[in-house]
Coordinates of C-alpha atoms and ligand atoms in Angstrom, one line a residue:
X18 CA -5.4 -18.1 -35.2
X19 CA -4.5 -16.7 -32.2
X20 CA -7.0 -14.6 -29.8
X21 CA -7.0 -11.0 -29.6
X22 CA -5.6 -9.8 -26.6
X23 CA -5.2 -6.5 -25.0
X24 CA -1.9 -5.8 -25.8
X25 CA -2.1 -7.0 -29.5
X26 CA -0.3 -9.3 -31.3
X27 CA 2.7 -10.2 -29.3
X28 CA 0.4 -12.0 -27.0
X29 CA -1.1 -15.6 -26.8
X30 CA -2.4 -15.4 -23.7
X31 CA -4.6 -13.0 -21.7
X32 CA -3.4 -11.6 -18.2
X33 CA -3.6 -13.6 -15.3
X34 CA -6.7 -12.5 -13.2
X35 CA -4.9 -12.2 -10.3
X36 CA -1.7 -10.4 -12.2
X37 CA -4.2 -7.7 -13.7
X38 CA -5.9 -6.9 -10.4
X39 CA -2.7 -6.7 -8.8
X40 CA -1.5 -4.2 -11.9
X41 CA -4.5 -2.5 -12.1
X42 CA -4.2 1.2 -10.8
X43 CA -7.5 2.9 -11.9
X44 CA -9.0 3.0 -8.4
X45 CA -6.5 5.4 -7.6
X46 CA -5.6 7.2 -10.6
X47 CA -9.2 7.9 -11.8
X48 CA -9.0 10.9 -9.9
X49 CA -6.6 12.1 -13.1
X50 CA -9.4 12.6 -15.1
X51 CA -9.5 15.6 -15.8
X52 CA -6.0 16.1 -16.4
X53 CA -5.9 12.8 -19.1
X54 CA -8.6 14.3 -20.7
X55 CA -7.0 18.1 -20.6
X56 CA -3.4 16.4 -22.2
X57 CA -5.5 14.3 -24.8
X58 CA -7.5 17.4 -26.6
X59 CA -3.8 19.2 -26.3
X60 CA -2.5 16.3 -28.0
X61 CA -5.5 16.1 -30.4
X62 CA -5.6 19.4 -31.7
X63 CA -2.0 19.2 -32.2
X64 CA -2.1 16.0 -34.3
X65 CA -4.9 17.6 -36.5
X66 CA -2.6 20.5 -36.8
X67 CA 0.3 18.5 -38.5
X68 CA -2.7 16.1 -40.6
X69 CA -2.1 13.4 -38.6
X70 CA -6.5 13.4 -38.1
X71 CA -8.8 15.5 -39.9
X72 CA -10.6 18.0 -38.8
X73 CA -13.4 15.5 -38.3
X74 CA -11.3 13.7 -36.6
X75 CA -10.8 16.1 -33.9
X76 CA -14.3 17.3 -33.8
X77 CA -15.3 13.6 -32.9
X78 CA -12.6 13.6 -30.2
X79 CA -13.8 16.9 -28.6
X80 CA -17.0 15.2 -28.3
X81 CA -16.0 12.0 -27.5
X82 CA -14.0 13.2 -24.8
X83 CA -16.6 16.3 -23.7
X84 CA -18.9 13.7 -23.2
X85 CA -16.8 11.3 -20.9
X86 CA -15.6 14.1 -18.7
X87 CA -19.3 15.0 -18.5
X88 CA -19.9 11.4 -17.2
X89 CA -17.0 11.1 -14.8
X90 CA -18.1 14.4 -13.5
X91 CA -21.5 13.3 -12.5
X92 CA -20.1 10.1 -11.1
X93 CA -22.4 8.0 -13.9
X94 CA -18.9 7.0 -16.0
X95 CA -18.2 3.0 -15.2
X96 CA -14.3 2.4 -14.3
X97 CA -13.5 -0.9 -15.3
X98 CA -9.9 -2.4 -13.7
X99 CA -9.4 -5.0 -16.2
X100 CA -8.9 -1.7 -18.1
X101 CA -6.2 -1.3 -16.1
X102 CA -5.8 2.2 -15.5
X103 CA -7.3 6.0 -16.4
X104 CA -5.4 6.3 -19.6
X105 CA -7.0 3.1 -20.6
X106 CA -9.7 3.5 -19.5
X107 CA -10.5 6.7 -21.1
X108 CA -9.6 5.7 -24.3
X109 CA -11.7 3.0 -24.5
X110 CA -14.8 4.5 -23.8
X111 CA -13.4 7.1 -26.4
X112 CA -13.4 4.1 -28.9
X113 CA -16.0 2.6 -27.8
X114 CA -18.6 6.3 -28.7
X115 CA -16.7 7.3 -31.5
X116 CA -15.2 4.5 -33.3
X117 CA -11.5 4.1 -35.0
X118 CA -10.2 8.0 -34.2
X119 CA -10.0 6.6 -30.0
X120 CA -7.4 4.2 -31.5
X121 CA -5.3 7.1 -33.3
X122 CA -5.5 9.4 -30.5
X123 CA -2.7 7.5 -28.9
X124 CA -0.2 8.1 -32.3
X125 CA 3.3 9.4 -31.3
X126 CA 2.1 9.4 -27.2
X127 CA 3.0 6.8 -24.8
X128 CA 1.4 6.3 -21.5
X129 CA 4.6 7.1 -20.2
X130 CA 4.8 10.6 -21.3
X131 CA 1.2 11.1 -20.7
X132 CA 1.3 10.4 -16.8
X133 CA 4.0 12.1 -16.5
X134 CA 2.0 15.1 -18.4
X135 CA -1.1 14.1 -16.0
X136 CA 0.7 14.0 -13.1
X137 CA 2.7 17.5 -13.4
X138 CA -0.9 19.2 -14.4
X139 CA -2.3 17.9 -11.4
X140 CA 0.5 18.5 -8.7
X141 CA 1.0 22.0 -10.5
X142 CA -3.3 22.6 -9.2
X143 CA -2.5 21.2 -6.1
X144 CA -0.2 23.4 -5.4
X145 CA -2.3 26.4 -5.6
X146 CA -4.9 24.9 -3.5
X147 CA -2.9 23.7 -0.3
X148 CA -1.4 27.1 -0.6
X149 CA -4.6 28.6 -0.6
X150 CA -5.3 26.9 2.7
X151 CA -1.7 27.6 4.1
X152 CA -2.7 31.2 3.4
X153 CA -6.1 30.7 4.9
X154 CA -4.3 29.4 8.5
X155 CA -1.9 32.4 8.1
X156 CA -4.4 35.5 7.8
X157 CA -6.5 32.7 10.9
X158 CA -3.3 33.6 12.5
X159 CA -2.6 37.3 11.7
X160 CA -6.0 38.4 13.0
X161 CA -5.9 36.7 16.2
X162 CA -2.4 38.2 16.4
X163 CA -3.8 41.5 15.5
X164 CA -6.6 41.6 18.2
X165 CA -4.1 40.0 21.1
X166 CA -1.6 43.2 20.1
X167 CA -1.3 44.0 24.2
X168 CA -1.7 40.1 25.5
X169 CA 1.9 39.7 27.2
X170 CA 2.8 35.9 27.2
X171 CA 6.1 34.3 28.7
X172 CA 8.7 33.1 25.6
X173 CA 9.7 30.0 26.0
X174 CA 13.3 28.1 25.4
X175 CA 13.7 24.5 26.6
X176 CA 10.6 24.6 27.7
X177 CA 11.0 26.6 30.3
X178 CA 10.0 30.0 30.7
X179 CA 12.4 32.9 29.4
X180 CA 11.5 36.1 28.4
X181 CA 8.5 38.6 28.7
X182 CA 6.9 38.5 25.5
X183 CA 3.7 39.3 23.3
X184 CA 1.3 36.5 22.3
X185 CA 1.1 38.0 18.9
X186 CA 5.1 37.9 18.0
X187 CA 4.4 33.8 19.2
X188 CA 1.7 33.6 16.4
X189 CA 3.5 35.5 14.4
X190 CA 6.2 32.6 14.2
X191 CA 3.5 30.5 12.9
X192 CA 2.7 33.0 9.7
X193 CA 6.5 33.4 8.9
X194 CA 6.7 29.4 9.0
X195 CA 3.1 29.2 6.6
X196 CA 4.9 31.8 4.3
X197 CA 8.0 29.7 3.4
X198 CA 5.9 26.7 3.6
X199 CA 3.3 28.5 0.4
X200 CA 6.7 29.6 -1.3
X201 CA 8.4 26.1 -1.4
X202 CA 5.1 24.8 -3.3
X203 CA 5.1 28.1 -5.6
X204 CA 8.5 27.3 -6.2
X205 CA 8.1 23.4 -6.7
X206 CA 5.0 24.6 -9.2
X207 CA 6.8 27.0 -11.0
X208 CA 10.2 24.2 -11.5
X209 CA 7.5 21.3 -12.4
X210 CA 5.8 23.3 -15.0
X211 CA 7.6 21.7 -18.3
X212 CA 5.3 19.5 -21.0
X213 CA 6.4 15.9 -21.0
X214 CA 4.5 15.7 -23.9
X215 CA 6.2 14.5 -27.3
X216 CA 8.6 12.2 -25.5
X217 CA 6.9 9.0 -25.9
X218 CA 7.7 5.9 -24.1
X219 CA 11.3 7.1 -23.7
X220 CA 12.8 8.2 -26.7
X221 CA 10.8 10.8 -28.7
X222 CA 8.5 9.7 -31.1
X223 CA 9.0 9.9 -35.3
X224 CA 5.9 11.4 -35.8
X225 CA 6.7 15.5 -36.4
X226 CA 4.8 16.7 -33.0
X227 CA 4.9 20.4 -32.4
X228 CA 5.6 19.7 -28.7
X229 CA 5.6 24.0 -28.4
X230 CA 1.7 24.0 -29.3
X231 CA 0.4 21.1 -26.3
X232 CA 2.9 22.6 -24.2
X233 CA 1.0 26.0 -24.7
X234 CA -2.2 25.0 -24.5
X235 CA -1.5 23.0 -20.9
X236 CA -0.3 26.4 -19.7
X237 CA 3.5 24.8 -19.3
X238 CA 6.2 26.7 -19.6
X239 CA 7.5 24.9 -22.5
X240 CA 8.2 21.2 -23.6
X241 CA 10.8 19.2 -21.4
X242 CA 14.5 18.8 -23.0
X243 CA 14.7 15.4 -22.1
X244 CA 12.9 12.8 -23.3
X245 CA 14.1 10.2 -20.8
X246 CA 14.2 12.4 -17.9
X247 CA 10.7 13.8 -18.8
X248 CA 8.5 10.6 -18.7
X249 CA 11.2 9.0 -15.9
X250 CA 12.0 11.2 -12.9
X251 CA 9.3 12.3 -10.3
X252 CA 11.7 15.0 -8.6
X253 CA 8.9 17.3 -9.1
X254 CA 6.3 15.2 -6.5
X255 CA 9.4 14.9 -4.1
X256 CA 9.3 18.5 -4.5
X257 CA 5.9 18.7 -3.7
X258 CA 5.7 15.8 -0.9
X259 CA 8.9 17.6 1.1
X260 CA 7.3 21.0 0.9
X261 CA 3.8 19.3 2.3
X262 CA 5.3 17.5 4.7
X263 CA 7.5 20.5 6.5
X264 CA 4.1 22.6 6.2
X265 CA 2.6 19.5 8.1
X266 CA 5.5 19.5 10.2
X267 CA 4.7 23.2 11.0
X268 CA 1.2 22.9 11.4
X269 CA 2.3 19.8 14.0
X270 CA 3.9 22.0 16.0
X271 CA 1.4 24.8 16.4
X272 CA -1.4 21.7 17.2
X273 CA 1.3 20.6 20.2
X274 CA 1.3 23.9 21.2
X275 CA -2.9 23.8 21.5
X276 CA -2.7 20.7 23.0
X277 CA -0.4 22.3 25.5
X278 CA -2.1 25.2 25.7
X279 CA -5.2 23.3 26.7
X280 CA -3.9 21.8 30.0
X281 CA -5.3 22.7 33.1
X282 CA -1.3 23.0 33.5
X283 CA -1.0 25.7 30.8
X284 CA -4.7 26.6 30.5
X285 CA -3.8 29.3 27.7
X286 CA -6.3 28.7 25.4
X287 CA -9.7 27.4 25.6
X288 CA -10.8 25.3 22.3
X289 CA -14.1 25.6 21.1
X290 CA -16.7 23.2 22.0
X291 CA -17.2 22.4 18.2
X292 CA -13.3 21.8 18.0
X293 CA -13.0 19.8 20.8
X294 CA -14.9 16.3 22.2
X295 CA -15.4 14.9 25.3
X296 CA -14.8 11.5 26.9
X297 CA -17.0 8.8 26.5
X298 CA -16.0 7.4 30.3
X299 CA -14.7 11.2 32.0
X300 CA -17.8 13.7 31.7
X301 CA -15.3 16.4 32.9
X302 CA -13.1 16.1 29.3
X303 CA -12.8 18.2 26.9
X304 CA -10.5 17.0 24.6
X305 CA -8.5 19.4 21.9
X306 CA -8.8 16.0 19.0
X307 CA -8.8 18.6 16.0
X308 CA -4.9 19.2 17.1
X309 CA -3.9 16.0 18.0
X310 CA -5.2 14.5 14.8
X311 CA -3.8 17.1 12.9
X312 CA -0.4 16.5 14.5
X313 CA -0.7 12.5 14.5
X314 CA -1.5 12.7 10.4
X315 CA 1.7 15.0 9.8
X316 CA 3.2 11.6 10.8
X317 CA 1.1 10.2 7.7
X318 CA 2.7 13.3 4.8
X319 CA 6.2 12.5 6.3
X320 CA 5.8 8.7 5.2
X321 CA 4.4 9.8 2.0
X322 CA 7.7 11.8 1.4
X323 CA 9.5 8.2 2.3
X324 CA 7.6 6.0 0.3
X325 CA 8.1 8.0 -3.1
X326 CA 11.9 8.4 -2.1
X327 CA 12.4 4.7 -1.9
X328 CA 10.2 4.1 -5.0
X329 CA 12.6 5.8 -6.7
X330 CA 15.9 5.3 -5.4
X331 CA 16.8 2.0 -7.0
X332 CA 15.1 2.8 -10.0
X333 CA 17.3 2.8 -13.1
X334 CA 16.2 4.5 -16.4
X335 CA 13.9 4.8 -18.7
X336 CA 10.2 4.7 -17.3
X337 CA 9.2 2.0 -14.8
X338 CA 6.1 0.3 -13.7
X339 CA 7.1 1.2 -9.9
X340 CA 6.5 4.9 -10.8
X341 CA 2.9 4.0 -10.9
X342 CA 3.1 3.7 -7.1
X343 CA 3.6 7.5 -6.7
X344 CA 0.3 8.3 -7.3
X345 CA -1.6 7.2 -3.7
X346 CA 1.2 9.2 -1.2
X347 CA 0.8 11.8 -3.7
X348 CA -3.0 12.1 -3.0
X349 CA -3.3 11.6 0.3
X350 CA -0.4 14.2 0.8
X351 CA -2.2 16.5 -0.4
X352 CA -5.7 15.9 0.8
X353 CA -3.9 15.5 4.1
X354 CA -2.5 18.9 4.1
X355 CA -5.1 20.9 2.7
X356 CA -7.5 19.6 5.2
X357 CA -5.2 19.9 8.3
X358 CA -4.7 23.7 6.9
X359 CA -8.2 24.2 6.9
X360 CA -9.7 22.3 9.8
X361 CA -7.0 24.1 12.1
X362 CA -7.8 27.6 10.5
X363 CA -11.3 27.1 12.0
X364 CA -10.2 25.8 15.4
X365 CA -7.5 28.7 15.6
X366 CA -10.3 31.1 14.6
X367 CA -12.5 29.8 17.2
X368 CA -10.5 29.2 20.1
X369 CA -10.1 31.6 23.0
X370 CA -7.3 32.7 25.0
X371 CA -6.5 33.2 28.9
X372 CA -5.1 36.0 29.0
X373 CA -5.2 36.3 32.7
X374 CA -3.7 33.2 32.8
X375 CA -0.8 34.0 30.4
X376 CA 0.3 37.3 32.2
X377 CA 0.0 35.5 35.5
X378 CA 2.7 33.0 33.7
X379 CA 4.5 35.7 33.3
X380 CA 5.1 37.3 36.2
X381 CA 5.7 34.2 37.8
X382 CA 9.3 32.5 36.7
X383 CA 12.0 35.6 36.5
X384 CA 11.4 35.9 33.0
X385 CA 12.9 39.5 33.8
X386 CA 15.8 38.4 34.6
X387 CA 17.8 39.1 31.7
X388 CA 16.9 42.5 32.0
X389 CA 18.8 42.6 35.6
X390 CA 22.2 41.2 33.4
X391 CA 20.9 43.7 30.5
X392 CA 21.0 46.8 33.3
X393 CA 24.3 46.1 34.7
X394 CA 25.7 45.1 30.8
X395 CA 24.4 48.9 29.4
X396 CA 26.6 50.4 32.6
X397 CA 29.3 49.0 31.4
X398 CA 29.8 45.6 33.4
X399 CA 30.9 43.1 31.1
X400 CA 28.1 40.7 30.1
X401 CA 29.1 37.4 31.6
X402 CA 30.0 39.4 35.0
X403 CA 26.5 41.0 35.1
X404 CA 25.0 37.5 34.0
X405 CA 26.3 36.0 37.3
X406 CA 25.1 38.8 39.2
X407 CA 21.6 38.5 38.1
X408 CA 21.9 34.6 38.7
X409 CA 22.8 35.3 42.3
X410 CA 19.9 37.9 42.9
X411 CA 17.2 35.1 41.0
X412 CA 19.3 32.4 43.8
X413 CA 18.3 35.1 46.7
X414 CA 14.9 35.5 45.5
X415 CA 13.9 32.1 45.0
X416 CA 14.8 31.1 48.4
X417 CA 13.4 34.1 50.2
X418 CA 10.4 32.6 48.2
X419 CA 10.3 35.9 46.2
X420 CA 10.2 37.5 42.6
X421 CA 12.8 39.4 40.9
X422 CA 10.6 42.7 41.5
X423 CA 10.1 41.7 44.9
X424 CA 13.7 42.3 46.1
X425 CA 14.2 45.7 47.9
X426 CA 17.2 48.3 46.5
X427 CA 19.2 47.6 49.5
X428 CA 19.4 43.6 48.3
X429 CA 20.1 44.8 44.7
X430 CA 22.6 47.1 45.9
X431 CA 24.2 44.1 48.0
X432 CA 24.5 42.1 44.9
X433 CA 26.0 45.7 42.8
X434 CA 26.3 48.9 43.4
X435 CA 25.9 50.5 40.3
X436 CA 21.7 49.3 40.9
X437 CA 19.4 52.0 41.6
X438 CA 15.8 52.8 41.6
X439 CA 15.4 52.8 37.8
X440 CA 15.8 48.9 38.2
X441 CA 12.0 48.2 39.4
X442 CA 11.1 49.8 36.0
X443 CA 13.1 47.8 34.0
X444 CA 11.7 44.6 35.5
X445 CA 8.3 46.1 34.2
X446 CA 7.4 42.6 31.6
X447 CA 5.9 45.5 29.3
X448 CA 9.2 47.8 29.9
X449 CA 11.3 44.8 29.2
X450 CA 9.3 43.8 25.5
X451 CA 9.3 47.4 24.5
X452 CA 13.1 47.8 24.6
X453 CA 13.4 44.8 22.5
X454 CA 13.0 47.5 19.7
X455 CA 14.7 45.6 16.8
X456 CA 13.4 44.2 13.3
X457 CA 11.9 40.8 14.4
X458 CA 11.8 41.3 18.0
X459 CA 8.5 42.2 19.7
X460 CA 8.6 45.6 20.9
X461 CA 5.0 46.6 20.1
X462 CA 5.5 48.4 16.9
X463 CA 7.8 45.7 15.2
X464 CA 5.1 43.3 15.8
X465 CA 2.5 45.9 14.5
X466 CA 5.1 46.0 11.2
X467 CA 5.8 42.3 11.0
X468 CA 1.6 41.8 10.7
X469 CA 1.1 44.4 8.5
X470 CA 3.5 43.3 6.3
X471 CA 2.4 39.4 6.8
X472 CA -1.5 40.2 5.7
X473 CA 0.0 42.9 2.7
X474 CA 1.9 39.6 1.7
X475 CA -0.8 37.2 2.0
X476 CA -3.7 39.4 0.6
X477 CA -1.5 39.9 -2.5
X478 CA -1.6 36.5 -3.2
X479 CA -5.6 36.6 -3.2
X480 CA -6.0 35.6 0.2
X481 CA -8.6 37.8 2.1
X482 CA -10.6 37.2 5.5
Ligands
LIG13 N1 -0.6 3.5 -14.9 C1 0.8 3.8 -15.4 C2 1.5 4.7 -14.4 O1 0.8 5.3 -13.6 C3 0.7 4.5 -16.7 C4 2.0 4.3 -17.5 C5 2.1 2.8 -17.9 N2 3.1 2.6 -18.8 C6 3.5 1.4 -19.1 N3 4.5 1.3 -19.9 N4 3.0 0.3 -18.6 O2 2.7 4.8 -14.3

């Protein structure tokens, strides 16, 4: 007679040891716990509910399963990898405390269907959180804004200095970013939110399911209408991935910015000693790490995105193993994010700015000097005309080792002579900001709007500090 295997009668032969480590998957996807165990009571009230078990039945899976998700919770539960993975895992202990019922839990379900079920439940929560700690970064970001209301700050554009501006309308950029970055994962939660449950391995099941009632009680918006596509596609983690890693990308760029910032070139801001370390050769360091790690990891959430598109670009349909692969860039994703979110909320919250330094950026650098092209351009000089003007005065100025405010009348006047006095005020960096009176621009009460209207948005969503 032959032995009996794990996967029942079709085998002679146990798995290779080396094969079944190799396969093996629960050291990762243990962390689905909760969710298996969540989409297994769904399924097992339903299956009592059409007499497929008793009411017994069900009672002795409710405790069965309470009992195991007690265990894994208090980190007692013993994973075992020849189990292969959560799903098996779970169910055997299930067996193994309540007898036969663990082995008819698994009637008209697939694993297929129910890591697919798992897997939306749990990128559906992590959703929520990293948004949570996108919003956390934002309101960082809107009170430092709010406090730094009359810190004046050069804009830059290729890196070179541009325009007067306000420090807050420059955080402010950051917060608009954080907001589409916490809509694209509402979004991608709100699309994902369909119960795979019911399609089986790939093709339904015989067994009359009521797929409505586990979809209702997973709080999904309803069961899948493909079978195939349900237990097949992960679009819905590519979703999630691409919306982590642009918010990574985002927070990247802000952490470049601190590093920047930090220079004695820039000396902006000043990190705070318990955001920062120090050199263990170079006693005079101080070292802003908390933004250069989180910009090195966004490099980490942008090969997550990769590795799940490749998984599933060559993969033809139904279900494949390969799609157990999605499961580790999934994770670290999203730990990834969540902590970079939050770790750089604190350092943002903490830091302090130069603002001496900053204004003395911008009066250095005609940064004004748009306004010179604006004057000219509202007295009716065509723009490009008025633009060379200005260019010529910034050419006299910087060799006569001056600024644009520096010039006398009788210069300006030289260069056109529809200048007059009223020019030395419009060179005025605070002047200059205010008459950039326009939605989105940063005369002082736009920017006053814009973070009003940031926290309003924010705070809505729960988010308070
Ligand atoms: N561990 C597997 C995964 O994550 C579960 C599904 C396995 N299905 C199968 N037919 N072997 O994808």
């Amino acid at each position: 007679m032959a032995t009996k295997t794990a996967w029942g009668g079709r085998f002679t032969q146990e798995l290779d040891a080396g094969a079944a480590r190799f396969l093996a998957s629960v050291d990762v996807d243990s962390r689905l716990a909760e969710e298996d165990i969540a989409g297994s009571l769904a399924h097992a009230e339903m299956l009592c509910a059409i007499g497929v078990l008793t009411a017994q039945e069900l009672v002795q899976v409710q405790r069965g399963l309470g009992a195991i998700r007690e265990e894994i919770r208090a980190g007692s539960f013993v994973w075992d990898a020849s189990k292969e993975d959560v799903h098996m895992n779970v169910e055997a202990a299930l067996t193994a405390r309540e007898g036969d019922v663990g082995a008819r839990l698994h009637t008209g379900r697939s694993r297929n269907d129910q890591v697919a079920t798992d897997m939306r439940l749990f990128a559906r929560r992590a959703c929520a959180e990293v948004g949570r700690s996108l919003d956390r970064l934002a309101l960082t970001l809107v009170g430092r804004a709010e406090a730094e209301i009359d810190t004046l700050i050069p804009a830059y554009t290729h890196m070179q200095r541009a325009q007067p501006n306000r420090l807050s309308h420059h955080l402010m950029a950051y917060v608009e970013m954080l907001g589409r970055d916490r809509g694209r994962l509402d979004d991608a939660a709100a699309r994902m939110n369909e119960s795979p449950l019911g399609s089986g391995a790939v093709c339904g099941t015989t067994f009359p399911l009521d797929r409505e009632m586990t979809s209702r009680a997973l709080g999904f918006d309803g069961p899948s209408r493909n079978s195939i596509d349900a237990t097949a596609d992960r679009d819905f983690l590519l979703e999630l991935l691409a919306a982590l890693a642009i918010a990574a990308v985002h927070m990247s760029r802000l952490s470049e910015e601190l590093v920047l910032w930090s220079t004695q070139e820039f000396g902006f801001v000043e990190m705070a000693d318990a955001h920062t370390t120090g050199s263990s050769m170079m006693p005079q360091k101080k070292n802003p790490d908390v933004a250069e790690v989180v910009r090195g990891k966004s490099g980490r959430v942008i090969g997550d995105l990769v590795t799940l598109l490749v998984i599933l670009k060559g993969l033809p349909l139904g279900y494949n193993r390969d799609l157990q692969e999605d499961k580790a860039p999934v994770f670290d994703a999203v730990d990834t994010v969540r902590d970079a979110a939050e770790v750089l909320a604190d350092a943002v919250g903490a830091m302090s700015f130069k603002r001496d330094r900053m204004r003395a950026a911008l009066g250095a650098g005609f940064t004004v000097a748009t306004e010179v092209a604006d004057y000219l351009a509202a007295k009716g000089v065509p723009f490009r005309h008025a633009h060379e003007v200005a260019g010529r005065l910034v050419g006299r100025a910087l060799s006569e080792g001056k600024e644009l405010g520096q010039l006398s009348l009788e210069a300006y006047r030289e260069a056109h002579l529809l200048f007059e006095e009223d020019i030395f005020h419009a060179l005025d960096p605070e002047v200059a900001i205010e008459r950039r009176d326009l939605p989105g621009a940063p005369a002082r009460r736009r920017v006053l709007a814009a973070m009003a209207g940031a926290r309003a948005r924010i705070e809505a969503r729960g988010e308070s500090a």
